[in-house]
Amino acid sequence: MQYVLISVAIMAVVTYLPRMLPLAIFKKKITNPWVKSFLAYVPYAVLAAMTFPAILYATSSLYSALAGLLVALVLAYYNKSLLVVALASTGVVFVVEQLLQVMGWA
């Protein structure tokens, strides 16, 4: 039980510090356009860095993962809804996995 409480306390500090430190350090409004642009892209970069490895290793085959990723990218490029992108890419991964099993490559 003590381990769980310590773990929760550490997680609380780790998630609180990145939110609190910029407010405590930077008192004035950021006016530098380069810094503002950099900070605007940080959430997207972090999300991509966390998401893409998970996509590639979530299936039993790299081929099915790449096929699902390609379908998701194409549908997202054409502004399809998140539900359509998720269902279509999941369906493609399922079909490719089944084809790989039938062909004996899995």
N, CA, C and O of each residue as an XYZ file, in Angstrom:
424
protein
N       0.820     -1.203      0.000
C       0.000      0.000      0.000
C       0.855      1.254      0.000
O       0.541      2.232     -0.679
N       1.938      1.219      0.766
C       2.830      2.374      0.837
C       3.479      2.626     -0.530
O       3.676      3.776     -0.923
N       3.809      1.554     -1.247
C       4.391      1.678     -2.582
C       3.445      2.410     -3.526
O       3.878      3.253     -4.311
N       2.176      2.095     -3.455
C       1.181      2.741     -4.312
C       1.080      4.232     -3.994
O       1.034      5.059     -4.904
N       1.047      4.574     -2.720
C       0.956      5.984     -2.338
C       2.183      6.768     -2.775
O       2.064      7.899     -3.247
N       3.351      6.180     -2.622
C       4.572      6.850     -3.070
C       4.567      7.003     -4.592
O       4.974      8.043     -5.110
N       4.120      6.001     -5.295
C       4.044      6.073     -6.756
C       3.094      7.171     -7.209
O       3.412      7.928     -8.127
N       1.946      7.262     -6.581
C       0.978      8.306     -6.931
C       1.546      9.691     -6.624
O       1.357     10.620     -7.409
N       2.233      9.839     -5.502
C       2.835     11.129     -5.163
C       3.901     11.526     -6.173
O       3.961     12.686     -6.581
N       4.735     10.590     -6.577
C       5.767     10.878     -7.570
C       5.135     11.262     -8.908
O       5.579     12.210     -9.556
N       4.110     10.535     -9.318
C       3.431     10.870    -10.574
C       2.785     12.246    -10.509
O       2.792     12.980    -11.497
N       2.231     12.602     -9.363
C       1.613     13.915     -9.213
C       2.654     15.017     -9.354
O       2.411     16.025    -10.016
N       3.806     14.828     -8.736
C       4.870     15.833     -8.835
C       5.382     15.928    -10.268
O       5.589     17.025    -10.786
N       5.584     14.789    -10.900
C       6.116     14.776    -12.260
C       5.150     15.437    -13.244
O       5.599     16.099    -14.180
N       3.862     15.279    -13.061
C       2.916     15.924    -13.974
C       2.669     17.383    -13.604
O       2.307     18.187    -14.462
N       2.860     17.724    -12.344
C       2.612     19.104    -11.910
C       3.768     20.034    -12.270
O       3.535     21.177    -12.663
N       4.995     19.570    -12.144
C       6.158     20.424    -12.384
C       6.209     21.028    -13.793
O       6.427     22.234    -13.912
N       6.020     20.253    -14.859
C       6.078     20.877    -16.186
C       4.980     21.920    -16.413
O       5.136     22.796    -17.265
N       3.907     21.846    -15.690
C       2.832     22.833    -15.831
C       3.085     24.064    -14.973
O       2.713     25.176    -15.348
N       3.713     23.865    -13.832
C       3.914     24.960    -12.902
C       5.174     25.760    -13.211
O       5.168     26.985    -13.083
N       6.251     25.094    -13.614
C       7.530     25.776    -13.821
C       7.478     26.905    -14.855
O       8.017     27.979    -14.588
N       6.860     26.712    -16.011
C       6.810     27.842    -16.950
C       6.080     29.056    -16.369
O       6.461     30.195    -16.639
N       5.056     28.821    -15.591
C       4.342     29.942    -14.975
C       5.209     30.646    -13.939
O       5.134     31.865    -13.787
N       6.020     29.892    -13.237
C       6.876     30.484    -12.210
C       8.112     31.150    -12.799
O       8.596     32.145    -12.259
N       8.626     30.613    -13.897
C       9.861     31.138    -14.481
C       9.606     32.336    -15.383
O      10.299     33.349    -15.288
N       8.609     32.223    -16.259
C       8.352     33.284    -17.236
C       7.236     34.181    -16.735
O       6.059     33.826    -16.802
N       7.612     35.336    -16.238
C       6.627     36.272    -15.697
C       5.988     37.123    -16.807
O       4.801     37.448    -16.755
N       6.813     37.477    -17.817
C       6.308     38.332    -18.894
C       5.726     37.485    -20.021
O       6.010     36.292    -20.132
N       4.923     38.110    -20.838
C       4.352     37.432    -21.990
C       5.451     37.190    -23.021
O       6.299     38.054    -23.242
N       5.436     36.017    -23.649
C       6.446     35.675    -24.654
C       6.093     36.395    -25.946
O       5.006     36.215    -26.494
N       7.028     37.214    -26.426
C       6.774     37.997    -27.644
C       7.633     37.555    -28.810
O       7.352     37.937    -29.946
N       8.664     36.767    -28.577
C       9.538     36.314    -29.643
C       8.766     35.358    -30.554
O       8.274     34.330    -30.089
N       8.653     35.685    -31.858
C       7.857     34.828    -32.752
C       8.446     33.423    -32.917
O       7.706     32.453    -33.084
N       9.783     33.317    -32.870
C      10.394     32.002    -33.022
C      10.052     31.111    -31.833
O       9.710     29.942    -32.013
N      10.141     31.646    -30.636
C       9.835     30.877    -29.426
C       8.354     30.504    -29.401
O       8.000     29.381    -29.041
N       7.491     31.443    -29.781
C       6.049     31.146    -29.817
C       5.747     30.041    -30.821
O       4.947     29.145    -30.550
N       6.389     30.111    -31.978
C       6.179     29.080    -32.995
C       6.684     27.725    -32.512
O       6.026     26.703    -32.702
N       7.866     27.729    -31.884
C       8.430     26.488    -31.338
C       7.500     25.870    -30.308
O       7.236     24.669    -30.349
N       7.008     26.673    -29.394
C       6.126     26.174    -28.342
C       4.781     25.703    -28.894
O       4.148     24.818    -28.319
N       4.348     26.289    -29.997
C       3.079     25.878    -30.598
C       3.168     24.464    -31.172
O       2.170     23.743    -31.199
N       4.360     24.063    -31.633
C       4.518     22.745    -32.250
C       4.925     21.646    -31.272
O       4.914     20.470    -31.637
N       5.275     21.990    -30.071
C       5.727     20.990    -29.098
C       4.664     19.918    -28.830
O       5.005     18.735    -28.835
N       3.400     20.268    -28.597
C       2.419     19.199    -28.332
C       2.271     18.215    -29.486
O       2.101     17.018    -29.256
N       2.334     18.705    -30.725
C       2.206     17.815    -31.878
C       3.415     16.900    -31.996
O       3.273     15.721    -32.323
N       4.585     17.424    -31.735
C       5.800     16.616    -31.807
C       5.798     15.532    -30.734
O       6.170     14.390    -31.003
N       5.388     15.879    -29.545
C       5.345     14.902    -28.459
C       4.307     13.819    -28.754
O       4.554     12.633    -28.533
N       3.148     14.237    -29.252
C       2.107     13.264    -29.592
C       2.585     12.311    -30.681
O       2.356     11.105    -30.595
N       3.246     12.845    -31.704
C       3.768     11.984    -32.768
C       4.835     11.042    -32.242
O       4.859      9.867    -32.607
N       5.715     11.541    -31.391
C       6.782     10.699    -30.842
C       6.221      9.574    -29.979
O       6.824      8.504    -29.898
N       5.096      9.794    -29.342
C       4.493      8.743    -28.520
C       3.625      7.799    -29.348
O       3.509      6.619    -29.017
N       3.019      8.297    -30.412
C       2.040      7.526    -31.164
C       2.666      6.605    -32.215
O       2.290      5.437    -32.307
N       3.612      7.114    -33.006
C       4.117      6.320    -34.123
C       4.807      5.021    -33.703
O       4.561      3.995    -34.338
N       5.647      5.003    -32.685
C       6.190      3.693    -32.280
C       5.100      2.728    -31.810
O       5.178      1.527    -32.068
N       4.100      3.247    -31.130
C       3.004      2.382    -30.675
C       2.242      1.803    -31.858
O       1.817      0.649    -31.817
N       2.068      2.591    -32.907
C       1.371      2.108    -34.105
C       2.157      0.970    -34.745
O       1.585     -0.053    -35.120
N       3.459      1.150    -34.867
C       4.262      0.166    -35.587
C       4.450     -1.136    -34.826
O       4.701     -2.174    -35.440
N       4.335     -1.104    -33.497
C       4.547     -2.323    -32.712
C       3.263     -2.883    -32.099
O       3.326     -3.798    -31.278
N       2.111     -2.356    -32.480
C       0.853     -2.797    -31.883
C       0.305     -4.063    -32.537
O      -0.560     -4.728    -31.967
N       0.792     -4.396    -33.713
C       0.304     -5.585    -34.410
C       1.384     -6.645    -34.417
O       2.514     -6.393    -33.999
N       1.036     -7.839    -34.895
C       2.024     -8.917    -34.929
C       2.930     -8.830    -36.141
O       3.913     -9.565    -36.234
N       2.606     -7.924    -37.089
C       3.396     -7.809    -38.303
C       3.611     -6.336    -38.639
O       2.706     -5.513    -38.503
N       4.812     -6.027    -39.075
C       5.103     -4.657    -39.495
C       4.310     -4.297    -40.750
O       3.948     -3.137    -40.947
N       4.039     -5.297    -41.602
C       3.287     -5.046    -42.834
C       1.868     -4.567    -42.536
O       1.393     -3.612    -43.152
N       1.198     -5.218    -41.607
C      -0.166     -4.802    -41.276
C      -0.167     -3.435    -40.588
O      -1.076     -2.632    -40.793
N       0.855     -3.177    -39.773
C       0.949     -1.872    -39.118
C       1.148     -0.768    -40.150
O       0.505      0.279    -40.064
N       2.024     -0.985    -41.115
C       2.257      0.019    -42.153
C       1.031      0.208    -43.036
O       0.737      1.326    -43.461
N       0.313     -0.881    -43.314
C      -0.906     -0.761    -44.118
C      -1.961      0.060    -43.383
O      -2.603      0.923    -43.981
N      -2.143     -0.202    -42.099
C      -3.091      0.574    -41.310
C      -2.684      2.021    -41.183
O      -3.528      2.913    -41.254
N      -1.394      2.268    -40.995
C      -0.896      3.641    -40.912
C      -1.112      4.379    -42.222
O      -1.519      5.540    -42.218
N      -0.846      3.725    -43.336
C      -1.037      4.359    -44.646
C      -2.498      4.716    -44.872
O      -2.802      5.818    -45.328
N      -3.396      3.804    -44.561
C      -4.828      4.082    -44.716
C      -5.251      5.227    -43.807
O      -6.010      6.102    -44.225
N      -4.775      5.231    -42.583
C      -5.120      6.310    -41.650
C      -4.609      7.655    -42.145
O      -5.322      8.655    -42.059
N      -3.389      7.694    -42.662
C      -2.836      8.953    -43.170
C      -3.607      9.471    -44.379
O      -3.878     10.667    -44.486
N      -3.958      8.566    -45.286
C      -4.703      8.977    -46.482
C      -6.084      9.500    -46.096
O      -6.506     10.546    -46.588
N      -6.785      8.792    -45.233
C      -8.123      9.236    -44.827
C      -8.060     10.542    -44.026
O      -8.923     11.406    -44.182
N      -7.064     10.683    -43.190
C      -6.914     11.921    -42.427
C      -6.581     13.083    -43.352
O      -7.031     14.206    -43.125
N      -5.794     12.821    -44.394
C      -5.466     13.866    -45.369
C      -6.731     14.379    -46.061
O      -6.843     15.567    -46.362
N      -7.673     13.482    -46.308
C      -8.935     13.871    -46.941
C      -9.995     14.306    -45.926
O     -11.182     14.348    -46.250
N      -9.582     14.623    -44.728
C     -10.446     15.186    -43.673
C     -11.617     14.296    -43.298
O     -12.718     14.789    -43.051
N     -11.393     13.004    -43.252
C     -12.441     12.093    -42.777
C     -12.499     12.171    -41.247
O     -11.535     12.585    -40.603
N     -13.602     11.781    -40.694
C     -13.769     11.869    -39.241
C     -12.863     10.861    -38.537
O     -12.408      9.881    -39.128
N     -12.620     11.130    -37.272
C     -11.751     10.257    -36.483
C     -12.315      8.841    -36.416
O     -11.556      7.872    -36.455
N     -13.619      8.714    -36.317
C     -14.243      7.396    -36.266
C     -14.001      6.626    -37.561
O     -13.677      5.439    -37.527
N     -14.155      7.293    -38.697
C     -13.935      6.644    -39.995
C     -12.477      6.213    -40.125
O     -12.193      5.100    -40.567
N     -11.553      7.094    -39.740
C     -10.125      6.772    -39.828
C      -9.796      5.582    -38.937
O      -9.106      4.658    -39.369
N     -10.277      5.594    -37.711
C      -9.979      4.505    -36.780
C     -10.568      3.175    -37.247
O      -9.892      2.146    -37.213
N     -11.816      3.197    -37.676
C     -12.452      1.949    -38.117
C     -11.820      1.406    -39.390
O     -11.598      0.201    -39.508
N     -11.530      2.287    -40.342
C     -10.939      1.837    -41.604
C      -9.531      1.279    -41.385
O      -9.191      0.226    -41.925
N      -8.724      1.971    -40.606
C      -7.365      1.480    -40.389
C      -7.369      0.179    -39.586
O      -6.560     -0.712    -39.845
N      -8.268      0.067    -38.621
C      -8.387     -1.179    -37.863
C      -8.837     -2.316    -38.778
O      -8.333     -3.435    -38.677
N      -9.777     -2.031    -39.664
C     -10.234     -3.040    -40.616
C      -9.135     -3.491    -41.556
O      -9.010     -4.680    -41.847
N      -8.340     -2.549    -42.031
C      -7.234     -2.898    -42.923
C      -6.198     -3.744    -42.195
O      -5.683     -4.711    -42.755
N      -5.894     -3.390    -40.963
C      -4.945     -4.187    -40.179
C      -5.482     -5.607    -40.007
O      -4.727     -6.570    -40.146
N      -6.764     -5.750    -39.710
C      -7.359     -7.075    -39.540
C      -7.259     -7.890    -40.828
O      -6.871     -9.058    -40.799
N      -7.611     -7.273    -41.960
C      -7.581     -7.983    -43.245
C      -6.152     -8.379    -43.605
O      -5.920     -9.510    -44.032
N      -5.207     -7.486    -43.443
C      -3.814     -7.806    -43.774
C      -3.287     -8.915    -42.856
O      -2.571     -9.806    -43.313
N      -3.632     -8.866    -41.579
C      -3.216     -9.936    -40.659
C      -3.785    -11.287    -41.106
O      -3.083    -12.298    -41.078
N      -5.042    -11.301    -41.512
C      -5.653    -12.548    -41.974
C      -4.987    -13.046    -43.249
O      -4.742    -14.243    -43.397
N      -4.691    -12.120    -44.180
C      -4.021    -12.516    -45.417
C      -2.620    -13.063    -45.140
O      -2.196    -14.035    -45.766
N      -1.923    -12.458    -44.231
C      -0.583    -12.947    -43.884
C      -0.642    -14.334    -43.257
O       0.243    -15.157    -43.492
N      -1.676    -14.603    -42.460
C      -1.821    -15.934    -41.875
C      -2.145    -16.968    -42.937
O      -1.626    -18.083    -42.904
N      -3.013    -16.595    -43.892
C      -3.399    -17.542    -44.952
C      -2.180    -17.855    -45.827
O      -1.985    -18.997    -46.243
N      -1.362    -16.833    -46.102
C      -0.183    -17.042    -46.942
C       0.976    -17.680    -46.173
O       1.975    -18.078    -46.771
N       0.844    -17.775    -44.853
C       1.886    -18.402    -44.052
C       3.051    -17.495    -43.728
O       4.129    -17.983    -43.388
N       2.867    -16.183    -43.822
C       3.942    -15.229    -43.547
C       3.896    -14.730    -42.098
O       4.789    -14.006    -41.657
N       2.873    -15.113    -41.381
C       2.761    -14.610    -40.002
C       3.173    -15.656    -39.005
O       3.141    -15.406    -37.799
